[in-house]
Every structure is written in structure tokens, then in C-alpha cells.
Amino acid sequence: MNKEIIEHGLTWNRRRFLSAMSLGVGSVALGSLLMPDLFKQAAAEEAGLPPGIPHFAPKAKRVIYLFQNGAPSQQELFDYKPKLREMMGQEIPPSVRGTQRLTGMTANQSSFPLVGSFVDFKQYGESRAWVSDLMPYTAKIVDDLCFVRSMYTEAINHDPALTFLQTGSQQGNRPSMGSWLSYGLGNENKNLPSFTVLLSRGVGNGQGVYSKLWSNGFLDSVHQGVQFSKGENPVLYLRDPEGMNRNDRREMLDNLSELNQMSYAAFGDPEITAKVQQYEMAYRMQTAIPEVMDLSKESDDIVKLYGPDCLVPGTYAANCLLARKLSENGVRFVQLYHQGWDQHGNLPFEIAKQAMDVDQASAALVTDLKQRGLLDETLVIWGGEFGRTSYTQGRLTADNYGRDHHPRCFTIWMAGGGIKPGMVYGETDELGYNIIKNPVHVHDFQATVLHQLGLNHEKLIFKHLGRRYRLTDVSGVVVNDILS
């Protein structure tokens, strides 16, 4: 077929012909507001992925990720190691330590004495899971949880480890897990973003969080996480400027849409239609967000369940309650970051305060979802970016010590969303330093999360700069043993 069209003595190529169809293409661009996935990039077409349709029947519809930023010490929370107490102050055996590299904070230590937990553990529920006395509320719901004690990663410092868990890569500029889910499944509620981010800070040393953790990377910008703040304006720049009413805003957006249609017709950049979608989403959020953020209608029983801090904006408890509201209103991925778990020193004091911050509200969220019939369709995840060493960092005294970063093993828990409840998966050695049963790599964890939402991690791909990318890079297997 001839690729050129001769009209009035002029030679038109295909690009010029399509440009001349600007009015028609512009109309389609406007129509994309009703079908946001109309202009997904060619990578989706090549992969044969119908937008917004899972690869198979999902067990979960949404995710709430309670990320404990800074790396909680598993030895003080969920991985009971009485042998550490027995060997308190003794050097870690070379056969256990092996050749693992150390951080710059302990590499120059001449001694690596083992240190047992200062807090006691007990077994709870029918699952008989061990939980420390720091987490009494979590202890009450162990039969709803699946503890994975055998997580591991390659990254030994916070930034790459955190970025790796959230994006599948230790380098930045990759789409986050929430963005991948938005890309693969689309939006469930057209009046709210599919991916939201909530931040809170504890009492300990705060490793920072940064916007690259909820970036859309090379995906369309509509898939970027929307950060909520604790101020009067939970979403920045959402309110109309002074002197502009709702009708003025609507007229402005209509005129802006016409300009964007012209730009799309001229350049064919799908990001132009993505911007139009974002403007329209912001317009609809002006009505939806105040209703979701209003906690005044929550019953006294709910406030008691989450604790009084749930009525204080910006606290972990308030964000857990807000996460429930966002999730039940169709937000696909709610990401919480709670900072303050980086206890290199003064661990007994700081971790006790930190646990008190999160224990009640985390358990309350699971209980609340369950009593509303939402837990089965909501996957709740709790955990940090890596674990903590079995030996002390710095000076060991009778009542004080610290722990350094430890990527070889750490503990998370998961609940709902088709995960087996009342289960403990994986095992570490008697000193809590190496995994001896059922290791779970970060990419395995990510593949499992996607699987529960009906997505095959090997098929959820995006072609960028000549390469096919996915959340799990080139590895990862679904951990079928923990699936119900």
C-alpha cells in the first residue's frame, strides 16, 4: 500500500496526514477523559495487556502498605531468639557471620558481641506465633496474620534498600509498586487517585523518605502517587484560587482542554492527554477529598479501636484510619511511611516508643477491615527495608545497645487479600543471623503481591528506551505456600 497521498499536487506522508486530522484526534483526546487508558503507550499493546483487566481472577482488589521506615529490629518484635540471651556478650561465631559485608558504621569494630532482646516474648493464638511484649495489640490478632520471617535483600543501606522494596531497583527513576498497580489495573474510583501516600514520624532517628519512592518513573504521570499532608489542604494546590468559583474552574478546564487537544494533534505526545486527565481528576477530587478526610462521622467505638491519636492529623493512627477510608472508597494502593525505626544506639528506649506509636493502630486497621467485610479483598502489609544485626553496634551495657543494618534476614507480616492467616513462614538460625528455611527475596515478595491482585509479574511490562521493564526486573517467584 502506498504510504503517500497525492492531493492538489502536494505529497503528503503519513505523519502529515494524521496531523491534518487534528480535529478528530482532538475529539478522541477529550474522549480519553472518559477512558483514561485509551492512550497507554505501545508497550501495553505489544504485551497484549488489555488496560485495567487482570491476567487472572484476583484474590485482592487493593493494598495498604504500612511501611516502617528505618528497619525495625526483628529480634525485639517477632523473631524470638532465646539463644541470643544465653550467649549475651560472646563474639558472633565466624561460621555464622560468614563473609557478609558490613556498613561503614561497624566495619571498624574490633569486637562483635551478641546481644539478646531486652524484652520478653510469648506465644499467642491458635497459630502459637511468638510476639514480643512491645506489641500487645498485634499479639491479639496473630491468627489473622501471616508472618514471613525469612525476607532478605542485597542492599545494606537505607536509600537503596528502601528504593529496591518500593520500585524493584536500587537506583531511582523507576515506577513504584503503586504506580505499577495503577498502570496494570487502572482506577477503581474516578473521583480519587488510584495511588496515595501518607507520611508520619515517630520518636526515633528518622531516615527520610522522598518523592522518588512514589514516582511513576517512565509510566504516564497519571500513575504517580498523590501525597496527602496533615494541614488544612491535604492535597496541595487542589483548592481554587481566591475569586474563582466552581463554574469558573469548569470553564477554565474546558478551555485548557481545547488547547491541549491542539497540542496533542500537533505533537502526538500521550503525556498531553495524561495532563488533561490529571486536571480533571483534581477537579473531581475537590469534592471527594473533603468527604474522605472528614473523621467526625467515625463512631466512638472506631476512635477507641485506633486510639485517641487517630483524631490528630498526621499521626500514624490517623493515617491508618484514613487508609481504611481511602481503601474502602476504591483507592487501589495506599502507601504509609512511618519514620523513626533506625536504632543504631539506644535501641531499648527508642524501639519501645516506636512500637507504641504503631502497634494499636496497625492491629486496629486489620480488625476494622475484617469487621467491615473488607479484609478478604484488601492486602495489608507491615514491615521495613531490611533487618538488624544479632550483634551490637557500639558499646554493649547491661541496659543499652544498638543494632546495625542486616540485609540477610528480616520479618514482615501480611494479612487479608488471599494470604493464609495464622501462619509463620520461613525460619532463621538460632542466632537470627541467617535464613535456614524458605527464603523470600524482595522480588519474590513483589511477585506475590502482584499475583494476589491478579497480575502475572512476568507479563506486567513496559517498554522504555528499547528495554522491557517490570517491577521484579528479571527474577522473582510467587510464594505459593502462603496463599490461601
Tab-separated table of C-alpha atoms in Angstrom:
chain	number	residue	atom	x	y	z
A	1	MET	CA	0.000	0.000	0.000
A	2	ASN	CA	1.357	3.423	-0.959
A	3	LYS	CA	2.451	5.372	2.135
A	4	GLU	CA	1.951	8.734	0.425
A	5	ILE	CA	-1.194	10.570	-0.616
A	6	ILE	CA	-1.183	12.959	-3.599
A	7	GLU	CA	-3.635	15.830	-3.287
A	8	HIS	CA	-3.660	19.129	-5.223
A	9	GLY	CA	-0.163	18.378	-6.477
A	10	LEU	CA	1.314	18.030	-2.965
A	11	THR	CA	2.946	14.948	-1.494
A	12	TRP	CA	1.644	14.030	1.958
A	13	ASN	CA	3.323	11.420	4.120
A	14	ARG	CA	1.552	9.529	6.887
A	15	ARG	CA	2.650	11.938	9.652
A	16	ARG	CA	1.339	14.963	7.764
A	17	PHE	CA	-1.952	13.197	7.016
A	18	LEU	CA	-2.527	12.368	10.691
A	19	SER	CA	-1.683	15.923	11.687
A	20	ALA	CA	-4.352	17.166	9.304
A	21	MET	CA	-6.865	15.056	11.204
A	22	SER	CA	-6.312	17.238	14.273
A	23	LEU	CA	-9.961	17.900	14.984
A	24	GLY	CA	-10.784	14.218	15.020
A	25	VAL	CA	-7.778	13.327	17.108
A	26	GLY	CA	-8.542	16.204	19.433
A	27	SER	CA	-12.019	14.831	19.983
A	28	VAL	CA	-10.550	11.457	20.795
A	29	ALA	CA	-8.188	13.147	23.262
A	30	LEU	CA	-11.162	14.706	25.007
A	31	GLY	CA	-12.887	11.351	24.957
A	32	SER	CA	-9.922	9.871	26.750
A	33	LEU	CA	-11.144	11.640	29.865
A	34	LEU	CA	-13.901	9.054	29.943
A	35	MET	CA	-11.495	6.234	29.008
A	36	PRO	CA	-8.207	7.144	30.712
A	37	ASP	CA	-6.362	4.090	29.396
A	38	LEU	CA	-7.102	4.892	25.743
A	39	PHE	CA	-3.594	6.250	25.163
A	40	LYS	CA	-1.493	3.743	27.041
A	41	GLN	CA	1.841	3.537	25.299
A	42	ALA	CA	2.609	0.954	22.671
A	43	ALA	CA	4.331	-1.281	25.217
A	44	ALA	CA	0.972	-2.364	26.569
A	45	GLU	CA	-0.247	-3.218	23.088
A	46	GLU	CA	2.888	-5.218	22.369
A	47	ALA	CA	2.443	-7.139	25.607
A	48	GLY	CA	-1.175	-7.905	24.738
A	49	LEU	CA	-2.439	-6.476	28.015
A	50	PRO	CA	-5.979	-5.070	27.896
A	51	PRO	CA	-5.804	-1.980	30.131
A	52	GLY	CA	-7.459	-2.317	33.509
A	53	ILE	CA	-8.082	-6.045	33.196
A	54	PRO	CA	-6.182	-8.504	35.442
A	55	HIS	CA	-4.471	-11.531	33.915
A	56	PHE	CA	-6.495	-13.887	36.110
A	57	ALA	CA	-9.074	-13.746	38.886
A	58	PRO	CA	-7.615	-11.666	41.729
A	59	LYS	CA	-7.819	-12.510	45.421
A	60	ALA	CA	-7.372	-8.858	46.422
A	61	LYS	CA	-8.601	-5.580	44.981
A	62	ARG	CA	-6.423	-3.169	46.943
A	63	VAL	CA	-3.245	-2.866	49.007
A	64	ILE	CA	-2.481	-0.947	52.195
A	65	TYR	CA	1.265	-0.965	52.815
A	66	LEU	CA	2.287	0.065	56.340
A	67	PHE	CA	5.958	0.734	55.673
A	68	GLN	CA	8.119	1.010	58.792
A	69	ASN	CA	10.897	3.234	57.514
A	70	GLY	CA	14.329	2.715	59.052
A	71	ALA	CA	14.202	-1.077	59.525
A	72	PRO	CA	12.563	-2.452	62.715
A	73	SER	CA	14.662	-4.909	64.705
A	74	GLN	CA	13.120	-8.337	64.206
A	75	GLN	CA	14.842	-9.647	67.353
A	76	GLU	CA	12.815	-7.248	69.526
A	77	LEU	CA	9.477	-7.738	67.760
A	78	PHE	CA	8.673	-11.027	66.008
A	79	ASP	CA	11.706	-13.328	65.676
A	80	TYR	CA	12.217	-14.862	69.126
A	81	LYS	CA	15.832	-15.927	69.756
A	82	PRO	CA	16.445	-17.112	73.356
A	83	LYS	CA	19.905	-18.325	72.319
A	84	LEU	CA	20.970	-14.708	71.899
A	85	ARG	CA	20.277	-14.111	75.579
A	86	GLU	CA	22.238	-17.210	76.543
A	87	MET	CA	25.246	-16.009	74.541
A	88	MET	CA	24.971	-12.357	75.572
A	89	GLY	CA	28.334	-10.635	75.186
A	90	GLN	CA	30.023	-13.516	73.368
A	91	GLU	CA	31.578	-12.968	69.949
A	92	ILE	CA	29.440	-13.974	66.993
A	93	PRO	CA	30.929	-17.228	65.612
A	94	PRO	CA	32.796	-16.787	62.304
A	95	SER	CA	30.808	-19.725	60.916
A	96	VAL	CA	27.616	-17.733	61.461
A	97	ARG	CA	28.859	-14.335	60.363
A	98	GLY	CA	30.487	-15.724	57.220
A	99	THR	CA	31.616	-13.199	54.638
A	100	GLN	CA	28.771	-10.719	54.855
A	101	ARG	CA	29.920	-7.177	54.216
A	102	LEU	CA	29.381	-4.604	56.941
A	103	THR	CA	28.292	-0.994	56.855
A	104	GLY	CA	30.762	1.777	57.466
A	105	MET	CA	29.283	2.161	60.943
A	106	THR	CA	30.532	-1.219	62.231
A	107	ALA	CA	33.278	-2.188	59.761
A	108	ASN	CA	35.962	-0.813	62.109
A	109	GLN	CA	34.668	-2.520	65.246
A	110	SER	CA	37.242	-4.866	66.767
A	111	SER	CA	34.549	-6.902	68.503
A	112	PHE	CA	31.068	-8.103	67.557
A	113	PRO	CA	29.378	-9.257	70.782
A	114	LEU	CA	25.974	-10.914	70.513
A	115	VAL	CA	23.078	-9.205	72.229
A	116	GLY	CA	19.739	-10.729	73.165
A	117	SER	CA	16.479	-8.846	73.261
A	118	PHE	CA	15.769	-6.774	76.358
A	119	VAL	CA	12.069	-7.607	76.032
A	120	ASP	CA	10.238	-10.872	76.648
A	121	PHE	CA	8.218	-12.869	74.108
A	122	LYS	CA	5.094	-15.018	74.423
A	123	GLN	CA	3.114	-17.279	72.107
A	124	TYR	CA	-0.393	-16.244	71.061
A	125	GLY	CA	-3.452	-17.564	69.260
A	126	GLU	CA	-4.057	-20.923	67.702
A	127	SER	CA	-1.019	-20.324	65.481
A	128	ARG	CA	1.195	-20.039	68.610
A	129	ALA	CA	3.149	-17.249	66.966
A	130	TRP	CA	5.847	-15.595	69.075
A	131	VAL	CA	5.308	-11.857	69.608
A	132	SER	CA	7.224	-9.572	71.956
A	133	ASP	CA	5.684	-7.660	74.834
A	134	LEU	CA	6.250	-4.471	72.820
A	135	MET	CA	3.346	-5.405	70.518
A	136	PRO	CA	0.379	-6.385	72.735
A	137	TYR	CA	-2.291	-5.315	70.232
A	138	THR	CA	-0.645	-7.143	67.351
A	139	ALA	CA	-0.442	-10.210	69.605
A	140	LYS	CA	-4.240	-10.282	69.793
A	141	ILE	CA	-4.653	-10.635	66.025
A	142	VAL	CA	-1.893	-13.149	65.195
A	143	ASP	CA	-4.429	-15.603	63.806
A	144	ASP	CA	-5.293	-13.038	61.121
A	145	LEU	CA	-1.628	-12.543	60.172
A	146	CYS	CA	0.988	-14.332	58.135
A	147	PHE	CA	4.483	-13.657	59.490
A	148	VAL	CA	7.263	-14.010	56.927
A	149	ARG	CA	10.474	-14.317	58.947
A	150	SER	CA	12.742	-15.085	56.013
A	151	MET	CA	12.753	-11.928	53.915
A	152	TYR	CA	16.116	-10.870	52.503
A	153	THR	CA	17.636	-8.250	50.219
A	154	GLU	CA	21.003	-7.299	48.697
A	155	ALA	CA	21.008	-3.651	49.744
A	156	ILE	CA	22.735	-2.817	53.046
A	157	ASN	CA	21.975	0.915	53.304
A	158	HIS	CA	18.630	2.653	53.678
A	159	ASP	CA	18.251	4.551	50.418
A	160	PRO	CA	18.972	1.642	48.042
A	161	ALA	CA	17.118	-0.879	50.235
A	162	LEU	CA	14.026	1.287	50.536
A	163	THR	CA	14.089	2.124	46.836
A	164	PHE	CA	14.534	-1.571	45.999
A	165	LEU	CA	11.485	-2.647	48.003
A	166	GLN	CA	9.307	0.084	46.561
A	167	THR	CA	10.444	0.047	42.920
A	168	GLY	CA	12.281	-3.233	42.300
A	169	SER	CA	15.556	-1.415	41.660
A	170	GLN	CA	18.211	0.081	43.920
A	171	GLN	CA	18.508	3.052	41.564
A	172	GLY	CA	15.874	5.749	41.252
A	173	ASN	CA	13.664	6.808	38.350
A	174	ARG	CA	11.712	3.548	38.264
A	175	PRO	CA	7.950	3.222	38.777
A	176	SER	CA	6.926	2.353	42.318
A	177	MET	CA	4.777	-0.641	43.180
A	178	GLY	CA	1.685	1.548	43.481
A	179	SER	CA	2.351	3.019	40.048
A	180	TRP	CA	2.703	-0.453	38.515
A	181	LEU	CA	-0.641	-1.461	40.014
A	182	SER	CA	-2.280	1.713	38.741
A	183	TYR	CA	-0.818	1.037	35.289
A	184	GLY	CA	-1.869	-2.609	35.261
A	185	LEU	CA	-5.332	-2.336	36.811
A	186	GLY	CA	-6.463	1.238	36.251
A	187	ASN	CA	-8.516	3.359	38.611
A	188	GLU	CA	-11.404	1.962	40.628
A	189	ASN	CA	-12.857	5.316	41.705
A	190	LYS	CA	-12.737	8.081	39.086
A	191	ASN	CA	-13.013	10.746	41.792
A	192	LEU	CA	-9.916	9.651	43.703
A	193	PRO	CA	-6.357	8.802	42.637
A	194	SER	CA	-5.506	5.129	42.364
A	195	PHE	CA	-2.306	5.573	44.408
A	196	THR	CA	-1.991	7.712	47.555
A	197	VAL	CA	0.842	8.327	50.031
A	198	LEU	CA	0.621	9.197	53.749
A	199	LEU	CA	3.598	10.191	55.923
A	200	SER	CA	4.142	10.139	59.690
A	201	ARG	CA	7.133	10.348	62.009
A	202	GLY	CA	7.947	8.521	65.238
A	203	VAL	CA	10.264	9.408	68.100
A	204	GLY	CA	13.452	7.689	66.889
A	205	ASN	CA	16.061	8.607	64.314
A	206	GLY	CA	14.203	9.462	61.142
A	207	GLN	CA	15.516	8.142	57.861
A	208	GLY	CA	13.939	10.406	55.286
A	209	VAL	CA	11.506	9.490	52.578
A	210	TYR	CA	11.484	11.124	49.177
A	211	SER	CA	9.186	11.511	46.228
A	212	LYS	CA	11.109	9.045	44.041
A	213	LEU	CA	9.557	6.308	46.200
A	214	TRP	CA	6.101	7.073	44.817
A	215	SER	CA	7.228	8.192	41.365
A	216	ASN	CA	5.600	6.988	38.173
A	217	GLY	CA	9.098	6.704	36.623
A	218	PHE	CA	8.729	6.154	32.903
A	219	LEU	CA	4.995	5.380	33.125
A	220	ASP	CA	2.391	8.023	32.311
A	221	SER	CA	2.220	10.654	35.044
A	222	VAL	CA	-1.375	9.718	35.921
A	223	HIS	CA	0.130	6.733	37.756
A	224	GLN	CA	2.221	8.802	40.177
A	225	GLY	CA	1.358	8.583	43.867
A	226	VAL	CA	-0.544	11.545	45.310
A	227	GLN	CA	0.890	12.641	48.649
A	228	PHE	CA	-1.547	13.736	51.356
A	229	SER	CA	-0.420	16.191	54.032
A	230	LYS	CA	-1.705	16.848	57.541
A	231	GLY	CA	-2.524	20.534	57.033
A	232	GLU	CA	-5.742	22.279	56.059
A	233	ASN	CA	-5.017	21.404	52.436
A	234	PRO	CA	-4.389	17.622	52.413
A	235	VAL	CA	-3.605	17.717	48.689
A	236	LEU	CA	-1.562	20.770	47.750
A	237	TYR	CA	-2.838	23.158	45.066
A	238	LEU	CA	-6.205	21.405	44.929
A	239	ARG	CA	-8.298	24.369	46.042
A	240	ASP	CA	-9.428	27.026	43.583
A	241	PRO	CA	-7.603	30.358	43.730
A	242	GLU	CA	-9.318	33.149	45.604
A	243	GLY	CA	-12.031	34.706	43.465
A	244	MET	CA	-12.615	31.595	41.325
A	245	ASN	CA	-15.816	29.620	41.777
A	246	ARG	CA	-16.746	26.130	40.623
A	247	ASN	CA	-18.228	27.342	37.319
A	248	ASP	CA	-15.151	29.441	36.559
A	249	ARG	CA	-12.961	26.412	37.221
A	250	ARG	CA	-15.040	24.274	34.877
A	251	GLU	CA	-14.824	26.869	32.089
A	252	MET	CA	-11.069	27.220	32.587
A	253	LEU	CA	-10.564	23.448	32.340
A	254	ASP	CA	-12.685	23.247	29.201
A	255	ASN	CA	-10.623	25.962	27.531
A	256	LEU	CA	-7.392	24.335	28.687
A	257	SER	CA	-8.597	21.029	27.298
A	258	GLU	CA	-9.108	22.598	23.873
A	259	LEU	CA	-5.546	23.947	23.925
A	260	ASN	CA	-4.208	20.557	24.937
A	261	GLN	CA	-6.176	18.910	22.135
A	262	MET	CA	-4.435	21.196	19.673
A	263	SER	CA	-1.058	20.339	21.194
A	264	TYR	CA	-1.779	16.638	21.037
A	265	ALA	CA	-2.816	16.932	17.401
A	266	ALA	CA	0.448	18.714	16.626
A	267	PHE	CA	2.863	16.535	18.607
A	268	GLY	CA	1.057	13.266	19.389
A	269	ASP	CA	2.565	13.070	22.886
A	270	PRO	CA	0.420	10.827	25.141
A	271	GLU	CA	1.645	12.791	28.169
A	272	ILE	CA	-0.520	15.695	26.964
A	273	THR	CA	-3.664	13.624	27.449
A	274	ALA	CA	-2.268	12.453	30.794
A	275	LYS	CA	-2.102	16.093	31.917
A	276	VAL	CA	-5.708	16.638	30.869
A	277	GLN	CA	-6.704	13.607	32.934
A	278	GLN	CA	-4.833	14.985	35.945
A	279	TYR	CA	-6.579	18.350	35.710
A	280	GLU	CA	-9.945	16.637	35.522
A	281	MET	CA	-9.060	14.351	38.435
A	282	ALA	CA	-8.099	17.384	40.534
A	283	TYR	CA	-11.462	18.959	39.704
A	284	ARG	CA	-13.359	15.879	40.868
A	285	MET	CA	-11.133	15.487	43.945
A	286	GLN	CA	-12.189	18.928	45.153
A	287	THR	CA	-15.484	17.360	46.150
A	288	ALA	CA	-14.341	13.844	47.043
A	289	ILE	CA	-11.291	14.602	49.224
A	290	PRO	CA	-13.001	16.687	51.949
A	291	GLU	CA	-15.550	13.921	52.454
A	292	VAL	CA	-12.903	11.206	52.735
A	293	MET	CA	-10.737	13.299	55.091
A	294	ASP	CA	-13.643	14.035	57.439
A	295	LEU	CA	-13.229	11.828	60.518
A	296	SER	CA	-16.007	13.476	62.517
A	297	LYS	CA	-18.502	10.805	61.492
A	298	GLU	CA	-16.407	7.945	62.855
A	299	SER	CA	-18.081	6.248	65.807
A	300	ASP	CA	-16.713	6.305	69.342
A	301	ASP	CA	-16.001	2.591	69.007
A	302	ILE	CA	-13.763	3.199	65.995
A	303	VAL	CA	-11.888	6.008	67.762
A	304	LYS	CA	-11.387	3.718	70.754
A	305	LEU	CA	-10.191	0.923	68.460
A	306	TYR	CA	-7.491	3.046	66.772
A	307	GLY	CA	-6.678	5.114	69.845
A	308	PRO	CA	-7.125	8.839	70.546
A	309	ASP	CA	-4.262	9.815	68.225
A	310	CYS	CA	-6.421	8.807	65.253
A	311	LEU	CA	-8.111	12.200	65.538
A	312	VAL	CA	-4.774	14.045	65.361
A	313	PRO	CA	-3.906	14.707	61.687
A	314	GLY	CA	-0.529	13.435	60.574
A	315	THR	CA	-0.123	10.755	63.242
A	316	TYR	CA	0.352	7.107	62.348
A	317	ALA	CA	-3.023	6.252	63.892
A	318	ALA	CA	-4.796	8.953	61.896
A	319	ASN	CA	-3.128	7.732	58.709
A	320	CYS	CA	-4.194	4.127	59.404
A	321	LEU	CA	-7.797	5.250	59.803
A	322	LEU	CA	-7.526	7.383	56.680
A	323	ALA	CA	-6.030	4.417	54.831
A	324	ARG	CA	-9.131	2.405	55.635
A	325	LYS	CA	-11.358	5.191	54.333
A	326	LEU	CA	-9.342	5.620	51.144
A	327	SER	CA	-9.276	1.887	50.536
A	328	GLU	CA	-12.990	1.389	51.081
A	329	ASN	CA	-13.573	4.246	48.617
A	330	GLY	CA	-11.661	2.417	45.914
A	331	VAL	CA	-8.090	3.723	46.133
A	332	ARG	CA	-6.043	0.901	44.652
A	333	PHE	CA	-2.804	1.357	46.624
A	334	VAL	CA	-2.452	3.249	49.908
A	335	GLN	CA	1.166	3.672	50.997
A	336	LEU	CA	2.011	4.718	54.549
A	337	TYR	CA	5.557	5.624	55.589
A	338	HIS	CA	6.271	5.800	59.319
A	339	GLN	CA	9.746	7.099	60.052
A	340	GLY	CA	11.900	6.517	63.115
A	341	TRP	CA	12.989	2.849	63.218
A	342	ASP	CA	16.742	3.392	62.714
A	343	GLN	CA	18.051	2.325	66.132
A	344	HIS	CA	21.852	2.117	65.842
A	345	GLY	CA	22.076	3.071	69.506
A	346	ASN	CA	19.767	3.494	72.495
A	347	LEU	CA	17.601	0.770	70.974
A	348	PRO	CA	15.692	-0.356	74.110
A	349	PHE	CA	14.305	3.105	74.755
A	350	GLU	CA	13.636	4.140	71.161
A	351	ILE	CA	12.069	0.929	69.866
A	352	ALA	CA	9.674	0.796	72.811
A	353	LYS	CA	8.398	4.276	71.920
A	354	GLN	CA	8.266	3.444	68.244
A	355	ALA	CA	6.316	0.225	68.824
A	356	MET	CA	3.841	2.105	70.985
A	357	ASP	CA	3.286	4.502	68.081
A	358	VAL	CA	2.231	1.807	65.626
A	359	ASP	CA	1.044	-1.291	67.491
A	360	GLN	CA	-2.542	-0.357	68.334
A	361	ALA	CA	-3.363	1.373	65.053
A	362	SER	CA	-1.843	-1.396	62.883
A	363	ALA	CA	-3.892	-4.045	64.661
A	364	ALA	CA	-6.948	-1.792	64.595
A	365	LEU	CA	-6.722	-1.436	60.819
A	366	VAL	CA	-6.798	-5.207	60.325
A	367	THR	CA	-9.664	-5.573	62.822
A	368	ASP	CA	-11.619	-2.706	61.283
A	369	LEU	CA	-11.285	-4.076	57.745
A	370	LYS	CA	-12.310	-7.527	58.967
A	371	GLN	CA	-15.442	-6.364	60.759
A	372	ARG	CA	-16.490	-4.401	57.664
A	373	GLY	CA	-16.037	-7.434	55.415
A	374	LEU	CA	-13.163	-5.725	53.574
A	375	LEU	CA	-10.150	-7.730	54.736
A	376	ASP	CA	-10.643	-10.523	52.222
A	377	GLU	CA	-10.286	-8.046	49.351
A	378	THR	CA	-7.615	-5.849	50.942
A	379	LEU	CA	-3.989	-6.924	51.299
A	380	VAL	CA	-2.343	-5.304	54.340
A	381	ILE	CA	1.470	-5.374	54.596
A	382	TRP	CA	3.637	-4.339	57.583
A	383	GLY	CA	7.450	-4.174	57.516
A	384	GLY	CA	10.661	-2.282	56.772
A	385	GLU	CA	13.503	-2.361	54.243
A	386	PHE	CA	15.871	-4.837	55.949
A	387	GLY	CA	16.640	-6.298	59.367
A	388	ARG	CA	19.048	-5.704	62.248
A	389	THR	CA	22.243	-7.455	63.317
A	390	SER	CA	22.393	-10.051	66.083
A	391	TYR	CA	25.498	-8.340	67.452
A	392	THR	CA	25.625	-4.901	68.979
A	393	GLN	CA	26.755	-1.749	67.276
A	394	GLY	CA	28.964	0.270	69.575
A	395	ARG	CA	29.184	-0.277	73.308
A	396	LEU	CA	27.147	-3.022	74.977
A	397	THR	CA	25.957	-2.347	78.529
A	398	ALA	CA	23.548	-4.111	80.842
A	399	ASP	CA	20.635	-1.961	79.751
A	400	ASN	CA	21.583	-0.371	76.432
A	401	TYR	CA	22.811	-1.322	72.978
A	402	GLY	CA	22.193	-0.734	69.260
A	403	ARG	CA	21.966	-2.849	66.134
A	404	ASP	CA	23.336	-2.189	62.645
A	405	HIS	CA	21.733	-2.878	59.244
A	406	HIS	CA	21.276	-6.535	58.308
A	407	PRO	CA	20.033	-7.443	54.799
A	408	ARG	CA	20.342	-11.235	55.223
A	409	CYS	CA	17.036	-11.667	57.061
A	410	PHE	CA	14.116	-9.671	58.364
A	411	THR	CA	10.449	-10.109	59.241
A	412	ILE	CA	7.280	-8.680	57.738
A	413	TRP	CA	3.646	-9.592	58.222
A	414	MET	CA	0.778	-9.702	55.760
A	415	ALA	CA	-2.977	-10.004	56.263
A	416	GLY	CA	-6.065	-10.415	54.098
A	417	GLY	CA	-6.120	-10.408	50.322
A	418	GLY	CA	-5.903	-14.196	49.946
A	419	ILE	CA	-2.892	-14.654	52.253
A	420	LYS	CA	-3.099	-17.608	54.664
A	421	PRO	CA	-3.961	-16.329	58.145
A	422	GLY	CA	-2.436	-17.665	61.343
A	423	MET	CA	0.799	-18.714	59.688
A	424	VAL	CA	4.524	-18.307	60.303
A	425	TYR	CA	6.629	-18.793	57.175
A	426	GLY	CA	10.382	-19.100	56.964
A	427	GLU	CA	12.960	-19.584	59.685
A	428	THR	CA	16.293	-18.092	60.729
A	429	ASP	CA	19.106	-19.776	62.643
A	430	GLU	CA	19.207	-19.810	66.452
A	431	LEU	CA	21.097	-16.515	66.483
A	432	GLY	CA	18.778	-14.816	63.992
A	433	TYR	CA	21.574	-14.089	61.536
A	434	ASN	CA	20.981	-16.389	58.543
A	435	ILE	CA	17.914	-17.895	56.901
A	436	ILE	CA	17.731	-21.670	57.213
A	437	LYS	CA	14.266	-22.320	55.744
A	438	ASN	CA	12.107	-20.850	52.946
A	439	PRO	CA	13.981	-17.666	51.957
A	440	VAL	CA	11.864	-14.920	50.367
A	441	HIS	CA	13.669	-12.367	48.216
A	442	VAL	CA	12.301	-8.866	47.703
A	443	HIS	CA	11.373	-9.759	44.098
A	444	ASP	CA	9.531	-12.866	45.356
A	445	PHE	CA	7.543	-10.647	47.706
A	446	GLN	CA	6.713	-8.219	44.891
A	447	ALA	CA	5.697	-11.046	42.551
A	448	THR	CA	3.381	-12.393	45.268
A	449	VAL	CA	1.717	-9.022	45.863
A	450	LEU	CA	1.050	-8.589	42.132
A	451	HIS	CA	-0.249	-12.163	41.923
A	452	GLN	CA	-2.823	-11.519	44.636
A	453	LEU	CA	-4.185	-8.645	42.572
A	454	GLY	CA	-4.500	-10.838	39.503
A	455	LEU	CA	-1.293	-9.761	37.762
A	456	ASN	CA	1.438	-12.006	36.401
A	457	HIS	CA	4.661	-10.194	37.294
A	458	GLU	CA	6.368	-11.539	34.162
A	459	LYS	CA	3.664	-10.084	31.911
A	460	LEU	CA	3.226	-6.700	33.568
A	461	ILE	CA	5.854	-4.968	31.431
A	462	PHE	CA	6.585	-1.600	29.884
A	463	LYS	CA	8.975	-0.959	27.026
A	464	HIS	CA	11.235	2.013	27.654
A	465	LEU	CA	14.391	3.038	25.778
A	466	GLY	CA	14.446	-0.268	23.946
A	467	ARG	CA	14.181	-2.468	27.020
A	468	ARG	CA	11.224	-4.268	28.593
A	469	TYR	CA	10.923	-3.314	32.265
A	470	ARG	CA	8.915	-4.868	35.061
A	471	LEU	CA	8.646	-4.424	38.835
A	472	THR	CA	10.518	-7.665	39.510
A	473	ASP	CA	13.271	-6.955	36.956
A	474	VAL	CA	14.403	-10.397	35.685
A	475	SER	CA	13.668	-12.560	38.719
A	476	GLY	CA	11.050	-13.305	41.363
A	477	VAL	CA	8.733	-16.238	42.043
A	478	VAL	CA	5.314	-16.260	43.677
A	479	VAL	CA	5.434	-17.639	47.229
A	480	ASN	CA	2.562	-20.092	46.781
A	481	ASP	CA	2.971	-21.614	50.260
A	482	ILE	CA	1.471	-18.536	51.920
A	483	LEU	CA	-1.533	-18.247	49.590
A	484	SER	CA	-4.918	-19.496	50.680
